[in-house]
mmCIF file of C-alpha atoms in Angstrom:
data_model
loop_
_atom_site.group_PDB
_atom_site.id
_atom_site.type_symbol
_atom_site.label_atom_id
_atom_site.label_comp_id
_atom_site.label_asym_id
_atom_site.label_seq_id
_atom_site.Cartn_x
_atom_site.Cartn_y
_atom_site.Cartn_z
ATOM 1 C CA MET A 1 7.096 -10.357 48.447
ATOM 2 C CA PHE A 2 5.221 -7.464 50.591
ATOM 3 C CA SER A 3 2.644 -4.983 50.537
ATOM 4 C CA GLY A 4 3.232 -1.712 50.483
ATOM 5 C CA ARG A 5 1.834 1.382 53.521
ATOM 6 C CA TYR A 6 -2.378 0.873 53.377
ATOM 7 C CA ILE A 7 -3.988 4.328 53.510
ATOM 8 C CA PRO A 8 -7.814 3.860 53.589
ATOM 9 C CA GLN A 9 -10.098 6.159 52.190
ATOM 10 C CA TRP A 10 -7.609 8.226 50.493
ATOM 11 C CA PRO A 11 -8.462 11.188 48.409
ATOM 12 C CA CYS A 12 -7.580 10.653 44.989
ATOM 13 C CA VAL A 13 -4.975 13.215 43.968
ATOM 14 C CA ILE A 14 -6.166 12.832 39.977
ATOM 15 C CA ALA A 15 -9.033 13.923 38.319
ATOM 16 C CA LEU A 16 -10.400 11.178 36.079
ATOM 17 C CA SER A 17 -12.631 13.217 34.010
ATOM 18 C CA LEU A 18 -12.770 10.761 31.239
ATOM 19 C CA CYS A 19 -14.901 8.516 33.341
ATOM 20 C CA LEU A 20 -12.904 5.758 32.338
ATOM 21 C CA LEU A 21 -12.457 4.901 36.555
ATOM 22 C CA THR A 22 -14.249 6.149 39.096
ATOM 23 C CA VAL A 23 -12.881 6.160 42.370
ATOM 24 C CA SER A 24 -14.336 4.858 44.993
ATOM 25 C CA ALA A 25 -14.329 6.263 48.647
ATOM 26 C CA ASP A 26 -13.310 2.780 50.031
ATOM 27 C CA ALA A 27 -10.187 3.131 47.707
ATOM 28 C CA LYS A 28 -7.259 1.514 49.266
ATOM 29 C CA LYS A 29 -4.078 3.570 48.571
ATOM 30 C CA TYR A 30 -0.362 2.179 48.636
ATOM 31 C CA ASP A 31 3.029 4.067 48.193
ATOM 32 C CA TRP A 32 6.234 2.654 47.274
ATOM 33 C CA SER A 33 9.463 4.337 47.324
ATOM 34 C CA LEU A 34 11.311 3.642 43.458
ATOM 35 C CA PRO A 35 15.088 4.533 43.163
ATOM 36 C CA GLU A 36 15.558 7.410 40.523
ATOM 37 C CA ASN A 37 15.385 6.403 37.121
ATOM 38 C CA GLY A 38 14.694 2.705 38.232
ATOM 39 C CA THR A 39 13.053 0.416 36.036
ATOM 40 C CA LEU A 40 8.980 -0.984 37.452
ATOM 41 C CA THR A 41 7.384 -3.888 36.126
ATOM 42 C CA VAL A 42 3.509 -3.614 36.701
ATOM 43 C CA ASN A 43 1.897 -7.467 36.160
ATOM 44 C CA ILE A 44 -2.198 -7.004 35.781
ATOM 45 C CA ALA A 45 -4.102 -10.596 35.103
ATOM 46 C CA ARG A 46 -7.548 -8.878 34.314
ATOM 47 C CA GLY A 47 -9.038 -5.784 35.255
ATOM 48 C CA ALA A 48 -9.150 -2.259 34.101
ATOM 49 C CA LEU A 49 -5.626 0.404 34.648
ATOM 50 C CA LEU A 50 -5.492 4.089 34.513
ATOM 51 C CA ILE A 51 -1.863 5.503 34.204
ATOM 52 C CA VAL A 52 -0.429 9.030 34.864
ATOM 53 C CA THR A 53 2.967 10.758 35.804
ATOM 54 C CA ARG A 54 3.096 12.571 39.306
ATOM 55 C CA ASP A 55 3.778 16.661 39.427
ATOM 56 C CA ASP A 56 5.480 17.048 42.693
ATOM 57 C CA GLY A 57 8.601 15.229 41.798
ATOM 58 C CA LYS A 58 8.423 12.924 44.241
ATOM 59 C CA PRO A 59 10.186 8.920 43.532
ATOM 60 C CA GLN A 60 7.378 7.377 44.705
ATOM 61 C CA VAL A 61 4.825 4.635 43.114
ATOM 62 C CA SER A 62 1.233 5.470 44.191
ATOM 63 C CA LEU A 63 -1.662 2.785 43.459
ATOM 64 C CA ASP A 64 -5.743 3.415 44.615
ATOM 65 C CA LEU A 65 -6.932 -0.024 44.471
ATOM 66 C CA GLN A 66 -10.660 0.854 43.859
ATOM 67 C CA LYS A 67 -12.173 -2.366 43.274
ATOM 68 C CA VAL A 68 -11.219 -6.210 43.768
ATOM 69 C CA ASN A 69 -13.583 -9.004 41.798
ATOM 70 C CA ILE A 70 -10.814 -11.624 41.902
ATOM 71 C CA ALA A 71 -13.541 -14.978 42.693
ATOM 72 C CA GLN A 72 -16.688 -16.495 42.187
ATOM 73 C CA GLU A 73 -19.146 -16.335 44.972
ATOM 74 C CA SER A 74 -19.695 -19.599 43.770
ATOM 75 C CA THR A 75 -15.904 -21.165 44.618
ATOM 76 C CA LEU A 76 -15.324 -19.008 47.323
ATOM 77 C CA THR A 77 -16.403 -22.090 50.146
ATOM 78 C CA THR A 78 -14.240 -24.831 48.925
ATOM 79 C CA ARG A 79 -11.619 -22.160 48.851
ATOM 80 C CA LYS A 80 -11.885 -21.521 52.428
ATOM 81 C CA ILE A 81 -11.447 -24.858 53.251
ATOM 82 C CA THR A 82 -8.261 -25.435 51.088
ATOM 83 C CA GLY A 83 -7.099 -22.484 51.904
ATOM 84 C CA ASP A 84 -6.717 -21.512 48.080
ATOM 85 C CA LEU A 85 -8.118 -17.965 48.332
ATOM 86 C CA PRO A 86 -6.407 -15.357 46.263
ATOM 87 C CA SER A 87 -4.928 -12.613 47.746
ATOM 88 C CA GLU A 88 -6.248 -9.351 47.301
ATOM 89 C CA GLU A 89 -3.201 -7.449 48.666
ATOM 90 C CA PRO A 90 -0.903 -5.761 45.799
ATOM 91 C CA GLN A 91 2.518 -7.328 46.232
ATOM 92 C CA TRP A 92 5.584 -5.156 45.508
ATOM 93 C CA SER A 93 9.460 -6.424 45.635
ATOM 94 C CA LEU A 94 12.142 -4.263 45.020
ATOM 95 C CA ASP A 95 15.681 -5.500 43.607
ATOM 96 C CA GLY A 96 18.712 -2.676 43.431
ATOM 97 C CA GLN A 97 17.006 -0.601 40.785
ATOM 98 C CA THR A 98 14.168 -3.025 39.533
ATOM 99 C CA ALA A 99 11.016 -3.229 40.826
ATOM 100 C CA THR A 100 7.909 -5.335 40.594
ATOM 101 C CA LEU A 101 3.843 -4.958 40.835
ATOM 102 C CA THR A 102 1.646 -7.332 41.011
ATOM 103 C CA LEU A 103 -1.597 -6.804 41.227
ATOM 104 C CA PRO A 104 -4.340 -8.716 43.188
ATOM 105 C CA ALA A 105 -5.321 -11.688 40.487
ATOM 106 C CA PRO A 106 -7.638 -14.545 40.041
ATOM 107 C CA ALA A 107 -7.004 -18.317 39.876
ATOM 108 C CA ASP A 108 -6.608 -19.217 36.414
ATOM 109 C CA ILE A 109 -10.342 -21.244 36.953
ATOM 110 C CA ASP A 110 -11.857 -17.436 37.189
ATOM 111 C CA LEU A 111 -9.991 -15.444 34.996
ATOM 112 C CA GLN A 112 -12.797 -15.261 32.143
ATOM 113 C CA LYS A 113 -15.530 -15.181 34.859
ATOM 114 C CA VAL A 114 -14.630 -12.443 37.106
ATOM 115 C CA LYS A 115 -14.253 -8.458 36.661
ATOM 116 C CA GLY A 116 -10.237 -8.284 38.105
ATOM 117 C CA VAL A 117 -9.209 -5.527 39.729
ATOM 118 C CA THR A 118 -9.959 -1.409 39.169
ATOM 119 C CA ALA A 119 -6.996 0.740 39.837
ATOM 120 C CA ALA A 120 -5.045 3.780 39.353
ATOM 121 C CA LEU A 121 -1.181 4.297 38.938
ATOM 122 C CA ILE A 122 0.289 7.029 39.658
ATOM 123 C CA LEU A 123 4.161 6.857 38.567
ATOM 124 C CA PRO A 124 7.199 9.235 39.174
ATOM 125 C CA ALA A 125 8.619 11.248 35.873
ATOM 126 C CA THR A 126 11.842 9.421 35.950
ATOM 127 C CA GLY A 127 12.453 5.445 35.195
ATOM 128 C CA GLN A 128 11.069 3.037 32.929
ATOM 129 C CA TYR A 129 8.063 1.037 33.229
ATOM 130 C CA GLN A 130 6.694 -1.913 31.694
ATOM 131 C CA ILE A 131 2.961 -2.817 32.065
ATOM 132 C CA ASN A 132 1.952 -6.686 31.142
ATOM 133 C CA GLY A 133 -1.933 -7.573 30.975
ATOM 134 C CA THR A 134 -3.893 -10.641 30.132
ATOM 135 C CA LEU A 135 -7.554 -9.823 30.031
ATOM 136 C CA SER A 136 -7.099 -6.020 30.545
ATOM 137 C CA ASP A 137 -7.669 -2.716 29.710
ATOM 138 C CA VAL A 138 -4.942 0.061 30.490
ATOM 139 C CA TYR A 139 -5.460 3.994 29.934
ATOM 140 C CA LEU A 140 -2.393 6.608 30.033
ATOM 141 C CA LYS A 141 -3.668 10.204 30.722
ATOM 142 C CA GLY A 142 -1.287 12.914 30.473
ATOM 143 C CA THR A 143 1.950 10.519 31.016
ATOM 144 C CA LYS A 144 5.695 11.664 30.939
ATOM 145 C CA ASN A 145 7.394 8.539 31.172
ATOM 146 C CA THR A 146 8.873 5.899 28.738
ATOM 147 C CA ILE A 147 6.543 2.951 29.051
ATOM 148 C CA ARG A 148 5.744 0.006 27.374
ATOM 149 C CA ILE A 149 2.517 -1.912 27.685
ATOM 150 C CA ASN A 150 1.743 -5.587 26.467
ATOM 151 C CA VAL A 151 -1.456 -6.540 26.708
ATOM 152 C CA VAL A 152 -3.252 -10.306 25.377
ATOM 153 C CA ASN A 153 -6.656 -9.826 25.191
ATOM 154 C CA GLY A 154 -8.038 -6.186 25.498
ATOM 155 C CA LYS A 155 -7.614 -2.456 24.924
ATOM 156 C CA VAL A 156 -5.380 0.231 24.835
ATOM 157 C CA ASP A 157 -5.982 3.807 25.332
ATOM 158 C CA ALA A 158 -3.640 6.433 25.294
ATOM 159 C CA GLN A 159 -3.915 10.516 25.212
ATOM 160 C CA ASN A 160 -2.181 13.627 26.016
ATOM 161 C CA ALA A 161 1.201 12.324 26.714
ATOM 162 C CA VAL A 162 3.450 14.776 27.362
ATOM 163 C CA SER A 163 7.188 13.131 26.618
ATOM 164 C CA GLY A 164 8.368 10.236 26.692
ATOM 165 C CA ASN A 165 8.326 6.868 24.515
ATOM 166 C CA VAL A 166 4.938 5.069 24.573
ATOM 167 C CA SER A 167 5.332 1.321 22.739
ATOM 168 C CA ILE A 168 2.120 -0.549 22.939
ATOM 169 C CA ASP A 169 1.715 -4.518 21.937
ATOM 170 C CA VAL A 170 -1.560 -5.997 21.953
ATOM 171 C CA ILE A 171 -2.346 -9.653 20.419
ATOM 172 C CA ASN A 172 -6.245 -9.108 20.396
ATOM 173 C CA GLY A 173 -8.359 -5.723 20.928
ATOM 174 C CA HIS A 174 -7.995 -2.537 20.096
ATOM 175 C CA ILE A 175 -5.691 0.553 20.395
ATOM 176 C CA ARG A 176 -6.412 3.652 20.443
ATOM 177 C CA THR A 177 -4.367 6.772 20.787
ATOM 178 C CA GLU A 178 -4.700 11.036 20.677
ATOM 179 C CA ALA A 179 -3.055 14.142 21.258
ATOM 180 C CA MET A 180 0.329 12.230 22.143
ATOM 181 C CA LYS A 181 3.536 14.373 21.778
ATOM 182 C CA SER A 182 5.592 10.841 22.564
ATOM 183 C CA ASP A 183 7.223 9.041 19.901
ATOM 184 C CA LEU A 184 4.681 5.905 19.481
ATOM 185 C CA SER A 185 5.439 2.316 18.558
ATOM 186 C CA LEU A 186 1.967 0.641 17.713
ATOM 187 C CA LYS A 187 1.899 -3.356 17.606
ATOM 188 C CA LEU A 188 -1.635 -5.453 16.851
ATOM 189 C CA ARG A 189 -2.085 -8.732 15.632
ATOM 190 C CA SER A 190 -5.876 -8.365 15.401
ATOM 191 C CA GLY A 191 -8.074 -5.599 15.678
ATOM 192 C CA SER A 192 -8.492 -2.385 15.457
ATOM 193 C CA VAL A 193 -5.560 1.206 15.513
ATOM 194 C CA THR A 194 -7.076 4.254 15.796
ATOM 195 C CA ASP A 195 -5.147 7.835 16.302
ATOM 196 C CA GLU A 196 -6.256 11.185 16.445
ATOM 197 C CA ARG A 197 -4.091 14.067 16.395
ATOM 198 C CA SER A 198 -0.833 12.395 17.908
ATOM 199 C CA GLU A 199 2.470 14.487 16.803
ATOM 200 C CA GLY A 200 5.186 12.183 17.823
ATOM 201 C CA THR A 201 7.004 10.284 15.671
ATOM 202 C CA MET A 202 4.517 6.765 15.055
ATOM 203 C CA ALA A 203 5.298 3.506 13.976
ATOM 204 C CA VAL A 204 2.592 0.850 13.018
ATOM 205 C CA ASP A 205 2.671 -3.000 12.887
ATOM 206 C CA LEU A 206 -0.754 -4.600 12.404
ATOM 207 C CA VAL A 207 -1.194 -7.917 10.987
ATOM 208 C CA ASN A 208 -5.256 -8.031 10.616
ATOM 209 C CA GLY A 209 -7.784 -5.208 11.309
ATOM 210 C CA ASP A 210 -8.568 -1.809 10.539
ATOM 211 C CA LEU A 211 -6.282 1.525 10.717
ATOM 212 C CA THR A 212 -7.396 4.906 10.842
ATOM 213 C CA LEU A 213 -4.732 7.950 11.194
ATOM 214 C CA ASN A 214 -5.832 11.353 11.450
ATOM 215 C CA SER A 215 -2.187 12.326 12.588
ATOM 216 C CA GLN A 216 0.086 15.000 12.734
ATOM 217 C CA ALA A 217 3.147 13.167 13.001
ATOM 218 C CA GLN A 218 5.923 14.440 10.834
ATOM 219 C CA THR A 219 7.132 10.253 10.751
ATOM 220 C CA ILE A 220 4.863 7.863 9.822
ATOM 221 C CA ARG A 221 6.240 4.195 9.179
ATOM 222 C CA ILE A 222 3.037 1.400 8.767
ATOM 223 C CA ARG A 223 3.447 -2.196 8.072
ATOM 224 C CA GLN A 224 0.128 -3.957 7.889
ATOM 225 C CA THR A 225 -0.424 -7.597 6.450
ATOM 226 C CA THR A 226 -4.187 -7.276 5.703
ATOM 227 C CA GLY A 227 -7.088 -4.848 6.130
ATOM 228 C CA LYS A 228 -8.696 -1.323 5.676
ATOM 229 C CA GLN A 229 -6.458 2.042 5.898
ATOM 230 C CA THR A 230 -7.938 5.423 6.180
ATOM 231 C CA ILE A 231 -4.804 7.666 6.923
ATOM 232 C CA ASN A 232 -4.954 11.609 6.944
ATOM 233 C CA ALA A 233 -1.524 12.848 7.153
ATOM 234 C CA PRO A 234 -0.970 16.172 6.827
ATOM 235 C CA ALA A 235 1.855 17.093 8.401
ATOM 236 C CA CYS A 236 4.010 14.075 7.551
ATOM 237 C CA GLU A 237 7.330 14.619 6.267
ATOM 238 C CA ASN A 238 8.867 11.320 5.853
ATOM 239 C CA PHE A 239 5.790 8.590 5.380
ATOM 240 C CA SER A 240 6.689 4.692 4.610
ATOM 241 C CA ASN A 241 3.356 2.361 4.149
ATOM 242 C CA ASP A 242 3.686 -1.302 3.391
ATOM 243 C CA LEU A 243 0.132 -3.066 3.327
ATOM 244 C CA GLN A 244 -0.012 -6.490 1.701
ATOM 245 C CA THR A 245 -3.511 -7.064 0.937
ATOM 246 C CA GLY A 246 -6.578 -5.009 1.600
ATOM 247 C CA SER A 247 -7.371 -1.238 0.900
ATOM 248 C CA GLY A 248 -6.670 1.860 1.641
ATOM 249 C CA THR A 249 -7.189 5.852 1.464
ATOM 250 C CA ILE A 250 -4.003 8.168 2.090
ATOM 251 C CA ARG A 251 -4.422 11.893 2.092
ATOM 252 C CA LEU A 252 -0.635 13.353 1.878
ATOM 253 C CA GLY A 253 0.031 17.252 2.636
ATOM 254 C CA THR A 254 1.989 19.621 1.224
ATOM 255 C CA PRO A 255 4.715 19.367 3.528
ATOM 256 C CA LEU A 256 5.831 15.774 2.372
ATOM 257 C CA ILE A 257 9.286 15.300 1.795
ATOM 258 C CA LYS A 258 9.585 11.624 1.126
ATOM 259 C CA GLY A 259 6.877 9.070 0.239
ATOM 260 C CA HIS A 260 7.075 5.267 -0.055
ATOM 261 C CA ILE A 261 3.773 3.061 -0.666
ATOM 262 C CA PHE A 262 4.273 -0.770 -1.263
ATOM 263 C CA SER A 263 1.262 -3.045 -1.585
ATOM 264 C CA ALA A 264 1.678 -7.182 -3.162
ATOM 265 C CA ASP A 265 -2.137 -7.243 -3.781
ATOM 266 C CA GLY A 266 -3.889 -4.250 -1.905
ATOM 267 C CA GLU A 267 -5.879 -1.202 -3.269
ATOM 268 C CA ILE A 268 -4.529 1.750 -2.492
ATOM 269 C CA ALA A 269 -6.285 5.389 -3.051
ATOM 270 C CA THR A 270 -3.482 8.025 -2.738
ATOM 271 C CA ILE A 271 -4.931 11.742 -2.443
ATOM 272 C CA ILE A 272 -1.689 14.292 -3.624
ATOM 273 C CA PRO A 273 -2.526 17.815 -2.422
ATOM 274 C CA ALA A 274 -2.318 20.605 -5.833
ATOM 275 C CA ASP A 275 -0.001 22.402 -3.935
ATOM 276 C CA TRP A 276 2.597 19.945 -3.268
ATOM 277 C CA GLN A 277 5.782 19.959 -5.573
ATOM 278 C CA GLY A 278 7.615 16.577 -6.357
ATOM 279 C CA LYS A 279 7.846 13.580 -8.626
ATOM 280 C CA ILE A 280 5.791 10.658 -8.597
ATOM 281 C CA ILE A 281 7.104 7.366 -9.507
ATOM 282 C CA ALA A 282 4.604 4.099 -9.705
ATOM 283 C CA ASP A 283 5.855 0.824 -10.701
ATOM 284 C CA GLY A 284 3.631 -2.203 -11.081
ATOM 285 C CA VAL A 285 4.561 -5.666 -11.981
ATOM 286 C CA THR A 286 1.270 -7.369 -13.787
ATOM 287 C CA GLY A 287 -0.120 -4.748 -15.770
ATOM 288 C CA ASN A 288 -3.216 -2.634 -14.950
ATOM 289 C CA ASN A 289 -2.071 -1.330 -11.865
ATOM 290 C CA ILE A 290 -1.601 2.205 -11.810
ATOM 291 C CA VAL A 291 -4.719 4.447 -12.434
ATOM 292 C CA ASN A 292 -3.537 8.050 -12.997
ATOM 293 C CA GLN A 293 -6.011 11.024 -12.201
ATOM 294 C CA LEU A 294 -3.777 13.657 -11.521
ATOM 295 C CA SER A 295 -2.978 14.276 -15.089
ATOM 296 C CA GLN A 296 -3.140 12.596 -18.692
ATOM 297 C CA GLN A 297 -0.484 10.753 -18.697
ATOM 298 C CA LYS A 298 -0.601 7.276 -18.446
ATOM 299 C CA PRO A 299 1.635 4.676 -17.699
ATOM 300 C CA THR A 300 3.929 2.759 -19.748
ATOM 301 C CA SER A 301 5.798 -0.443 -20.459
ATOM 302 C CA ALA A 302 9.753 -0.612 -19.474
ATOM 303 C CA LYS A 303 10.079 -3.913 -20.078
ATOM 304 C CA ARG A 304 7.876 -4.878 -23.077
ATOM 305 C CA PRO A 305 6.719 -7.648 -24.173
ATOM 306 C CA LEU A 306 6.063 -8.261 -20.242
ATOM 307 C CA SER A 307 2.889 -6.709 -18.855
ATOM 308 C CA ASP A 308 4.526 -4.288 -16.135
ATOM 309 C CA GLU A 309 3.334 -0.247 -15.887
ATOM 310 C CA HIS A 310 5.785 2.405 -14.870
ATOM 311 C CA LEU A 311 4.656 6.176 -14.414
ATOM 312 C CA GLU A 312 6.850 9.261 -13.598
ATOM 313 C CA LEU A 313 4.912 12.442 -12.734
ATOM 314 C CA ALA A 314 6.111 15.656 -11.925
ATOM 315 C CA GLN A 315 4.272 18.310 -9.640
ATOM 316 C CA GLY A 316 5.671 21.866 -9.504
ATOM 317 C CA LYS A 317 9.568 22.396 -8.883
ATOM 318 C CA PRO A 318 10.639 18.426 -7.905
ATOM 319 C CA GLY A 319 13.789 19.089 -5.960
ATOM 320 C CA ASN A 320 14.657 16.278 -3.660
ATOM 321 C CA THR A 321 10.616 15.493 -2.506
ATOM 322 C CA GLN A 322 9.405 12.264 -4.447
ATOM 323 C CA ILE A 323 6.981 9.435 -3.558
ATOM 324 C CA THR A 324 7.493 6.103 -5.070
ATOM 325 C CA LEU A 325 4.501 3.480 -5.502
ATOM 326 C CA SER A 326 5.037 -0.253 -6.116
ATOM 327 C CA THR A 327 2.790 -2.999 -6.542
ATOM 328 C CA ILE A 328 2.685 -6.770 -7.778
ATOM 329 C CA GLY A 329 -0.454 -7.734 -8.325
ATOM 330 C CA GLY A 330 -2.371 -4.527 -6.452
ATOM 331 C CA VAL A 331 -3.767 -1.179 -7.869
ATOM 332 C CA PHE A 332 -2.862 2.463 -6.997
ATOM 333 C CA THR A 333 -4.824 5.105 -8.018
ATOM 334 C CA LEU A 334 -3.134 8.619 -7.544
ATOM 335 C CA GLN A 335 -6.129 11.227 -6.988
ATOM 336 C CA PRO A 336 -5.736 15.219 -6.814
ATOM 337 C CA ALA A 337 -6.814 16.396 -3.298
ATOM 338 C CA GLU A 338 -10.303 18.001 -4.387
ATOM 339 C CA GLN A 339 -11.371 14.662 -6.041
ATOM 340 C CA GLY A 340 -10.488 12.808 -2.713
ATOM 341 C CA SER A 341 -12.571 15.090 -0.613
ATOM 342 C CA LYS A 342 -15.212 14.571 0.893
#
């Protein structure tokens, strides 16, 4: 491994208007060449990393290393004696089309007690990238790349991606996306997922936590084990939601063509606009599963003497447009849009 060319006090080429990271006058800059359409893996054990796409067309990866805090003062003396000092230089290796960049990392004993690194990474528009973080916060701003982000504990904040595919996988923490035109795959074990005005195809996989979507995506697929959902999908044409347990409020829009909502034991209110045209089919297993506030029609049992429930509604001219809802022991409430409005 070797470190890149170092140029001190390089003026930052990106305006960090969000104040997520502030560039120090003493920031170190490193440049590495990356083969066109190459693959880069970036490892950040501890700290904060901002990622943007360069607009000068250069096949070059640039790093602003702004702050490095990877060792406790209390352990420095001992480590100087033993020679066990962590390197404060980033390590770069290139093997054919594949590169690896490892940012300065604390020793395991210091990982929880130091702030790590603060850095900004500027990527070529071509290529594929994977970011691996341990205790890390990752920020994307206006990227055009195919990027996969894996974080053990921390948050990922992605805004204004122009193109590409963005995949985010966090074990414990938070995911926030805003105005993303790229396709999104969001996975979280525990924490919260929030989206505001993103347009790309969206797939969400959440184990435990809160999901808040105010999305402009045309295709949305959700799998959630437990937690709370607040979903506004006015532009969605294809909507799929699987909430095992918990509660949810789903506001759908007129463009919807196919909708499928399932819950094993959750309570979901689904809000239907008055000018939406289509068929609604709802099924429950244990009884008292369906509350219809769209009309006077009541659910019926299709398998008497069992306590199952079945409801079919038509709104306007259905055609091939349809929403299906199915639950085992949960409750679905169908509401008109004016009732769901606040």
